[in-house]
Amino acid sequence: MQRSPLLSRPGMGFALESGVASRLDPNPGVFMLAAALTALIVPLQLAASRSAPGVPAVPRPMAEFDGLGHVVAPLGDVDGDDVPDFQVGSSLNVVSGRALKSVARLGLFAFGGSDWVGPAGDVNGDGFGDVLYQSLVLDGRLLVAGTEERFPIRQLVLHGLDSPAGVAFGGQGRQVGDLNGDGVPEIVGGWADAWISRCPGDSILVILGGSPGFASVYDGRDGSVLATVSGETTADAFGGLVQPLDDLDGDGVLDFAVGTRIIPYSEGLFCHLPEGNYVRTFSGATGQPLWTLEGAPRSMAALQDMDGDGTPDVVLGYAYESRIELVSGVDGRRIASFDDRFLPNDLHLLGNQVYPWQDLDGDGREDLLVSIPQPVRFSIGVPGGPQSAGPGIVAVLSSQNGKPLARLRGSEDGQEFGAQLAVLGDIDGDGVPEIGVGSSGVEGGLVQIFSGADLH
């Protein structure tokens, strides 16, 4: 099996060459905006493939999209039919949740995978969900209408989100709820000023800017900056992780977290580098810090009250330690910690992504949906050379004790099933949200959509 010395796609003979990174503008913000101003919405009548050669799935997925990349992210209801839509691929492909086929495509590379992709809410009040894509908020109605009428990207942009002066590299951007009471959700954009250009192998390349990194709160209605917070020291990569949370301080306004994380330019890279040092929660009403945790989680999510103190709590995924932690929303105190002892060996990345899930074990508490991609690249440098820990797993774990309650597996070692995981909303109307799973070890990438009922 041939492997690239730089960025190989294990098992499927696909190599992502360093030229991809070299084609990126050294300032991704400039690159994204410049590309956006020249790109066009082009129609994409790409029906969802029902089978991917060599990658059978049990249970059978609702839909598969192969050859577009492995990124998948929820977008909300973009086409106004009351069914959640989503995006697949390395550029923006809007997929109708009702029809399970692409209805629009934006030819703009998604720097960092899904790090700046998601729903923006109905910004302009036209009844169609708008889309956060990179540092732009796009008109959802015109985006979908581009299947019949082509629009220059400049006509689709409701507003752009400006980075702090001098910051060259982005982190994560997320809708965080309505913080200023105007009925439109705000966006927190992280600007880490650091990124991983190449890994693994003998040519790991990490690019650092000259700042600690920042996160800005943007008015969802017009993109103006409401507040900006910064990291502590140069090269902290503050803003590489952004996560909306529930109301932790009891003031009636949703809160959010910002962490330090040096993100890869593609979420299909697993570098086993210390990606960050701390994560900090902030009041959505005042922007003041609430509490700080040391360590470098790769993912985190809001949870219901798990310890009975009346305050919502938080779950964090420390993927490079294959560990999940539940912490108090009041002060960050540890409630519980789970490792990957239920897996057969130690090359897994448990907690690559983590979400709350429905209560499967009947204990009255939300359980945890986690991705465990078992990447081959993670094991480079171990005795005996690159190894595969397995095909990749998406599992529901008990929030009580970490016991696996349900799981989906990839079909081939090296598939990296779970390199991307997204909760897409209830597409089929059965009351259970569907999930999207991306596999980065498949040539060209693969995204599979599963019924949430498959994890019950």
Coordinates of C-alpha atoms in Angstrom, one line a residue:
M1 CA 0.0 0.0 0.0
Q2 CA 1.6 3.3 -1.1
R3 CA 1.7 6.1 1.4
S4 CA 2.6 9.7 1.0
P5 CA 5.4 10.9 3.2
L6 CA 3.3 13.9 4.0
L7 CA -0.5 13.6 4.3
S8 CA -1.7 10.2 3.3
R9 CA -5.2 8.8 3.2
P10 CA -4.6 5.3 4.6
G11 CA -5.9 2.2 3.2
M12 CA -7.4 3.7 0.0
G13 CA -4.3 4.9 -1.7
F14 CA -5.1 8.6 -1.7
A15 CA -2.5 11.2 -0.9
L16 CA -3.2 14.8 0.0
E17 CA -0.1 16.6 -1.3
S18 CA 1.6 19.6 0.3
G19 CA 0.6 21.6 -2.8
V20 CA -2.9 22.0 -1.3
A21 CA -1.4 23.9 1.6
S22 CA 0.8 26.0 -0.7
R23 CA -2.1 27.1 -2.7
L24 CA -3.7 28.7 0.3
D25 CA -3.1 32.4 0.8
P26 CA -0.9 33.0 3.8
N27 CA -3.8 35.1 5.2
P28 CA -6.9 32.7 5.1
G29 CA -9.2 35.6 5.8
V30 CA -8.0 37.4 2.7
F31 CA -8.1 34.1 0.8
M32 CA -11.6 33.4 1.8
L33 CA -12.9 36.8 1.0
A34 CA -11.0 37.1 -2.3
A35 CA -12.3 33.7 -3.4
A36 CA -15.8 34.6 -2.3
L37 CA -15.9 37.7 -4.4
T38 CA -15.1 35.8 -7.6
A39 CA -17.0 32.5 -7.0
L40 CA -20.4 31.8 -8.3
I41 CA -23.2 29.8 -7.0
V42 CA -23.5 26.9 -9.4
P43 CA -26.3 24.3 -9.6
L44 CA -25.6 20.9 -8.3
Q45 CA -28.2 18.2 -8.9
L46 CA -26.2 15.6 -7.2
A47 CA -28.5 12.9 -6.0
A48 CA -27.3 11.2 -2.8
S49 CA -25.5 8.0 -3.7
R50 CA -27.0 5.0 -2.0
S51 CA -23.9 3.0 -1.8
A52 CA -20.2 3.7 -1.7
P53 CA -18.0 1.0 -3.4
G54 CA -16.1 -1.1 -0.9
V55 CA -17.7 0.7 2.1
P56 CA -20.9 -1.2 3.1
A57 CA -22.6 0.1 6.2
V58 CA -24.7 -1.7 8.8
P59 CA -27.3 -0.4 9.4
R60 CA -27.9 1.0 5.9
P61 CA -27.5 4.8 5.8
M62 CA -30.3 7.1 4.6
A63 CA -27.9 8.6 2.1
E64 CA -24.3 8.7 1.1
F65 CA -22.2 11.4 -0.6
D66 CA -18.8 10.2 -1.8
G67 CA -15.9 12.0 -3.5
L68 CA -16.8 15.5 -2.1
G69 CA -14.8 15.4 1.1
H70 CA -15.6 14.2 4.6
V71 CA -17.0 17.4 6.1
V72 CA -20.6 17.5 7.3
A73 CA -22.4 20.2 9.3
P74 CA -25.9 21.3 10.1
L75 CA -27.3 24.4 8.4
G76 CA -30.8 24.7 9.8
D77 CA -33.8 25.1 7.4
V78 CA -32.2 26.9 4.4
D79 CA -34.9 26.2 1.8
G80 CA -37.9 27.1 4.0
D81 CA -39.6 23.7 4.0
D82 CA -39.5 23.1 7.8
V83 CA -37.0 20.2 7.5
P84 CA -33.4 20.7 8.6
D85 CA -30.8 21.0 5.9
F86 CA -27.1 20.4 6.0
Q87 CA -23.8 20.8 4.2
V88 CA -21.4 18.1 2.9
G89 CA -17.9 18.3 1.4
S90 CA -14.9 20.5 1.3
S91 CA -16.8 23.3 -0.4
L92 CA -20.3 24.4 0.5
N93 CA -22.9 21.9 -0.8
V94 CA -26.3 22.6 0.6
V95 CA -28.3 19.4 0.9
S96 CA -32.0 19.4 1.3
G97 CA -33.0 17.3 4.3
R98 CA -36.3 16.5 2.7
A99 CA -35.0 15.4 -0.7
L100 CA -31.5 14.2 0.5
K101 CA -29.9 15.8 -2.5
S102 CA -27.8 18.8 -3.1
V103 CA -29.7 22.0 -4.0
A104 CA -26.8 24.5 -4.2
R105 CA -23.1 24.6 -4.3
L106 CA -20.6 27.3 -3.4
G107 CA -17.2 26.9 -4.9
L108 CA -15.3 28.1 -1.9
F109 CA -12.9 25.9 0.0
A110 CA -13.8 25.3 3.6
F111 CA -10.6 26.2 5.5
G112 CA -10.6 24.1 8.7
G113 CA -13.4 21.8 7.5
S114 CA -16.6 22.7 9.4
D115 CA -14.9 25.1 11.8
W116 CA -16.6 28.1 10.2
V117 CA -19.7 26.4 8.8
G118 CA -23.2 26.4 10.4
P119 CA -26.6 28.0 10.7
A120 CA -26.8 31.8 11.2
G121 CA -30.6 31.9 11.9
D122 CA -33.0 34.0 9.8
V123 CA -31.0 37.2 9.7
N124 CA -33.1 39.1 7.3
G125 CA -36.5 37.8 8.4
D126 CA -37.5 36.3 5.0
G127 CA -38.5 32.9 6.5
F128 CA -35.3 31.1 5.1
G129 CA -32.4 30.1 7.3
D130 CA -29.2 31.9 6.5
V131 CA -25.8 30.3 6.5
L132 CA -22.5 31.1 8.3
Y133 CA -19.7 30.1 5.9
Q134 CA -16.2 31.0 6.6
S135 CA -16.3 34.7 7.6
L136 CA -19.4 35.4 5.6
V137 CA -23.2 35.3 6.4
L138 CA -25.0 34.2 3.3
D139 CA -28.6 34.7 2.3
G140 CA -30.2 31.2 2.4
R141 CA -33.1 32.1 0.1
L142 CA -30.8 33.3 -2.7
L143 CA -28.3 30.5 -2.1
V144 CA -31.0 27.9 -2.8
A145 CA -32.5 29.9 -5.7
G146 CA -29.0 29.6 -7.3
T147 CA -30.1 26.2 -8.7
E148 CA -32.2 28.1 -11.2
E149 CA -30.7 31.6 -11.3
R150 CA -27.0 32.1 -10.8
F151 CA -25.9 34.9 -8.4
P152 CA -22.4 36.3 -7.9
I153 CA -21.3 35.6 -4.4
R154 CA -21.3 39.4 -3.5
Q155 CA -25.1 39.3 -4.0
L156 CA -25.5 36.5 -1.5
V157 CA -23.4 38.1 1.3
L158 CA -25.6 39.7 4.0
H159 CA -22.5 40.8 5.9
G160 CA -18.9 39.8 6.5
L161 CA -17.2 39.3 9.9
D162 CA -13.9 41.2 10.2
S163 CA -11.0 39.7 12.0
P164 CA -9.1 41.7 14.6
A165 CA -6.3 43.8 13.1
G166 CA -3.2 41.9 12.4
V167 CA -4.6 38.4 12.9
A168 CA -3.9 36.1 9.9
F169 CA -5.4 32.7 10.7
G170 CA -8.9 31.8 11.7
G171 CA -10.2 29.4 14.4
Q172 CA -13.8 28.5 14.8
G173 CA -17.1 30.4 14.3
R174 CA -20.4 29.4 15.9
Q175 CA -23.9 30.8 16.4
V176 CA -24.3 31.3 20.1
G177 CA -27.9 32.4 20.5
D178 CA -29.5 35.9 20.9
L179 CA -27.3 37.7 23.3
N180 CA -28.5 41.3 22.9
G181 CA -32.3 40.6 22.7
D182 CA -33.0 41.7 19.1
G183 CA -34.4 38.4 18.0
V184 CA -31.4 37.4 15.8
P185 CA -28.7 35.0 17.2
E186 CA -25.2 36.4 17.6
I187 CA -22.0 34.7 16.3
V188 CA -18.8 34.2 18.2
G189 CA -15.8 34.1 15.8
G190 CA -12.5 32.7 17.0
W191 CA -9.3 34.0 15.4
A192 CA -6.5 31.7 16.7
D193 CA -3.7 33.3 14.7
A194 CA -2.2 29.8 14.4
W195 CA -2.7 26.7 12.3
I196 CA -1.2 23.3 11.4
S197 CA -0.3 23.3 7.8
R198 CA 1.2 19.8 7.4
C199 CA 1.4 16.6 9.4
P200 CA 2.3 14.0 10.3
G201 CA 5.6 12.4 9.1
D202 CA 8.9 14.1 9.2
S203 CA 7.7 17.5 7.9
I204 CA 5.3 18.8 10.5
L205 CA 4.6 22.5 9.9
V206 CA 2.9 24.7 12.5
I207 CA 2.4 28.4 11.5
L208 CA 2.1 30.9 14.4
G209 CA 1.1 34.5 14.2
G210 CA 2.2 37.3 16.6
S211 CA -0.7 37.4 18.9
P212 CA -2.3 35.2 21.6
G213 CA -5.5 34.9 19.5
F214 CA -8.9 36.5 19.9
A215 CA -12.6 35.8 19.9
S216 CA -15.1 38.4 18.8
V217 CA -18.9 38.5 19.4
Y218 CA -20.6 39.7 16.3
D219 CA -24.1 41.2 16.0
G220 CA -26.1 38.6 14.1
R221 CA -28.1 41.3 12.3
D222 CA -25.3 43.4 10.8
G223 CA -22.0 41.7 11.7
S224 CA -20.7 44.6 13.9
V225 CA -18.4 43.7 16.7
L226 CA -20.1 43.8 20.1
A227 CA -17.1 42.6 22.2
T228 CA -13.7 41.0 21.8
V229 CA -11.7 38.8 24.3
S230 CA -8.1 37.7 23.9
G231 CA -5.8 34.9 25.1
E232 CA -3.0 35.3 27.6
T233 CA 0.3 35.0 25.8
T234 CA 1.6 35.0 22.2
A235 CA 0.9 31.8 20.3
D236 CA -1.8 30.6 22.7
A237 CA -4.1 30.0 19.7
F238 CA -7.0 31.4 21.6
G239 CA -10.1 31.1 19.5
G240 CA -9.3 27.8 17.9
L241 CA -12.2 26.3 19.9
V242 CA -15.6 28.1 20.2
Q243 CA -18.7 26.6 21.8
P244 CA -22.1 27.9 22.6
L245 CA -23.3 26.9 26.1
D246 CA -26.4 27.2 28.2
D247 CA -27.0 29.9 30.8
L248 CA -24.3 29.0 33.4
D249 CA -24.5 32.2 35.5
G250 CA -28.3 32.3 35.9
D251 CA -28.8 35.8 34.3
G252 CA -31.2 34.6 31.6
V253 CA -28.6 35.0 28.7
L254 CA -26.8 32.1 27.0
D255 CA -23.1 31.9 27.7
F256 CA -20.2 30.6 25.6
A257 CA -16.7 29.1 25.8
V258 CA -13.4 29.9 23.9
G259 CA -10.5 27.5 24.0
T260 CA -6.9 27.4 22.8
R261 CA -6.4 25.1 19.9
I262 CA -4.1 25.1 16.9
I263 CA -6.4 23.7 14.3
P264 CA -5.4 21.8 11.1
Y265 CA -6.4 23.4 7.9
S266 CA -8.4 20.2 7.3
E267 CA -10.3 18.3 10.0
G268 CA -9.1 15.1 8.4
L269 CA -5.6 15.7 9.9
F270 CA -4.8 14.0 13.2
C271 CA -1.4 15.3 14.3
H272 CA -1.1 14.3 17.9
L273 CA 0.3 17.6 18.8
P274 CA -0.5 19.6 21.9
E275 CA -3.2 21.7 20.3
G276 CA -3.9 24.0 23.2
N277 CA -3.5 24.8 26.9
Y278 CA -6.8 26.1 28.4
V279 CA -10.5 26.7 27.8
R280 CA -12.4 29.7 29.3
T281 CA -16.1 30.3 29.7
F282 CA -17.7 33.8 29.3
S283 CA -20.9 35.5 30.2
G284 CA -23.0 36.1 27.1
A285 CA -24.5 39.2 28.7
T286 CA -21.3 41.0 29.9
G287 CA -18.4 39.2 28.1
Q288 CA -16.7 38.7 31.5
P289 CA -14.9 35.3 32.2
L290 CA -16.7 32.8 34.4
W291 CA -14.1 30.1 34.9
T292 CA -11.1 28.5 33.2
L293 CA -9.9 24.9 32.8
E294 CA -6.4 23.9 32.1
G295 CA -5.9 21.4 29.3
A296 CA -6.6 21.1 25.5
P297 CA -10.0 19.7 24.7
R298 CA -10.6 19.0 21.0
S299 CA -14.4 19.3 21.4
M300 CA -17.0 20.4 23.9
A301 CA -20.7 20.8 24.2
A302 CA -23.5 22.0 26.5
L303 CA -25.2 19.4 28.8
Q304 CA -28.3 19.5 31.0
D305 CA -27.8 19.6 34.7
M306 CA -25.9 16.4 35.5
D307 CA -25.0 17.0 39.2
G308 CA -28.3 18.2 40.5
D309 CA -27.2 21.8 41.4
G310 CA -29.7 23.4 39.1
T311 CA -27.1 24.7 36.6
P312 CA -26.5 23.3 33.2
D313 CA -23.1 21.5 32.8
V314 CA -20.5 20.9 30.1
V315 CA -18.8 17.9 28.4
L316 CA -15.3 18.1 27.0
G317 CA -13.5 15.6 24.6
Y318 CA -9.8 15.3 25.2
A319 CA -9.2 13.3 22.0
Y320 CA -5.5 12.9 22.1
E321 CA -5.8 11.5 25.6
S322 CA -8.9 9.4 24.5
R323 CA -10.8 10.9 27.5
I324 CA -14.2 12.4 28.1
E325 CA -14.9 14.8 31.0
L326 CA -18.1 16.1 32.5
V327 CA -17.6 19.3 34.4
S328 CA -19.8 21.6 36.5
G329 CA -21.3 24.6 34.7
V330 CA -20.9 26.6 37.9
D331 CA -17.1 26.4 38.3
G332 CA -15.7 23.8 36.0
R333 CA -15.3 21.2 38.7
R334 CA -15.0 17.7 37.4
I335 CA -18.2 15.6 37.7
A336 CA -17.0 12.4 35.9
S337 CA -14.3 11.2 33.6
F338 CA -14.3 8.3 31.1
D339 CA -11.5 6.8 29.1
D340 CA -11.4 4.3 26.2
R341 CA -11.0 1.1 28.3
F342 CA -14.0 -0.5 26.4
L343 CA -11.9 -0.4 23.2
P344 CA -9.4 -3.1 22.3
N345 CA -6.3 -0.9 22.0
D346 CA -5.1 2.6 22.6
L347 CA -5.1 4.3 19.1
H348 CA -8.6 5.8 19.0
L349 CA -9.1 9.5 19.7
L350 CA -12.2 9.0 21.8
G351 CA -13.9 12.4 22.0
N352 CA -12.8 13.8 18.6
Q353 CA -16.3 15.2 18.7
V354 CA -18.9 15.0 21.5
Y355 CA -22.6 15.9 21.7
P356 CA -25.4 15.4 24.2
W357 CA -27.8 12.5 23.1
Q358 CA -31.1 11.2 24.3
D359 CA -31.2 9.1 27.5
L360 CA -30.8 5.5 26.4
D361 CA -30.1 3.9 29.8
G362 CA -33.1 5.3 31.6
D363 CA -31.3 7.1 34.4
G364 CA -33.0 10.4 33.6
R365 CA -29.8 12.1 32.3
E366 CA -28.7 12.9 28.8
D367 CA -26.2 10.4 27.4
L368 CA -23.2 11.2 25.2
L369 CA -22.7 10.9 21.4
V370 CA -19.0 10.6 20.6
S371 CA -16.8 10.0 17.5
I372 CA -13.8 7.7 17.7
P373 CA -12.1 7.8 14.3
Q374 CA -9.2 5.5 15.1
P375 CA -7.0 7.2 12.6
V376 CA -4.0 5.5 11.0
R377 CA -2.0 8.8 10.9
F378 CA -2.3 9.1 14.7
S379 CA -0.1 6.1 15.1
I380 CA 2.8 7.2 12.9
G381 CA 6.1 6.9 14.8
V382 CA 5.0 3.9 17.0
P383 CA 7.2 0.8 16.9
G384 CA 6.5 -1.2 13.8
G385 CA 5.3 1.7 11.7
P386 CA 1.8 3.0 11.0
Q387 CA -1.0 0.9 12.3
S388 CA -4.8 1.0 12.1
A389 CA -6.7 0.7 15.3
G390 CA -9.9 -0.1 13.4
P391 CA -12.4 1.4 11.0
G392 CA -13.7 4.1 13.3
I393 CA -16.7 4.2 15.6
V394 CA -19.6 6.5 16.5
A395 CA -21.0 5.5 19.9
V396 CA -23.5 6.6 22.5
L397 CA -21.9 6.4 26.0
S398 CA -23.7 6.4 29.3
S399 CA -23.1 9.8 31.0
Q400 CA -23.3 7.8 34.3
N401 CA -20.3 5.5 33.8
G402 CA -19.0 5.8 30.2
K403 CA -20.4 2.4 29.2
P404 CA -21.2 2.1 25.5
L405 CA -25.0 1.8 24.9
A406 CA -25.1 1.9 21.1
R407 CA -22.6 2.2 18.3
L408 CA -22.0 2.4 14.6
R409 CA -18.8 1.1 13.0
G410 CA -17.0 1.7 9.7
S411 CA -16.4 -1.3 7.5
E412 CA -12.7 -1.2 6.8
D413 CA -9.6 -0.5 8.9
G414 CA -8.3 2.9 8.0
Q415 CA -11.7 4.3 7.0
E416 CA -11.6 6.8 9.8
F417 CA -15.3 6.7 10.2
G418 CA -16.1 9.5 12.6
A419 CA -13.4 11.9 11.5
Q420 CA -16.5 14.2 11.3
L421 CA -19.7 13.9 13.3
A422 CA -22.7 16.2 13.2
V423 CA -26.1 16.2 14.7
L424 CA -28.3 17.4 11.9
G425 CA -31.8 17.6 13.4
D426 CA -34.9 15.5 12.9
I427 CA -35.0 15.0 9.1
D428 CA -37.4 12.0 8.9
G429 CA -39.9 13.3 11.5
D430 CA -39.6 10.4 14.0
G431 CA -38.7 12.7 16.9
V432 CA -35.0 11.6 16.9
P433 CA -32.3 13.7 15.3
E434 CA -30.3 12.3 12.4
I435 CA -26.5 12.3 12.3
G436 CA -23.9 12.8 9.6
V437 CA -20.7 10.8 9.8
G438 CA -17.6 11.7 7.7
S439 CA -14.9 9.3 6.8
S440 CA -11.5 10.8 5.9
G441 CA -9.7 7.6 5.1
V442 CA -11.8 6.9 2.0
E443 CA -10.5 8.2 -1.3
G444 CA -12.1 11.5 -2.0
G445 CA -13.9 11.5 1.4
L446 CA -17.3 10.0 2.3
V447 CA -20.3 11.4 4.2
Q448 CA -23.0 9.0 5.4
I449 CA -26.4 10.1 6.9
F450 CA -27.9 7.8 9.5
S451 CA -31.2 7.8 11.2
G452 CA -30.9 8.7 14.8
A453 CA -33.1 5.6 15.6
D454 CA -30.1 3.5 14.6
L455 CA -28.4 4.6 17.8
H456 CA -31.2 3.4 20.1

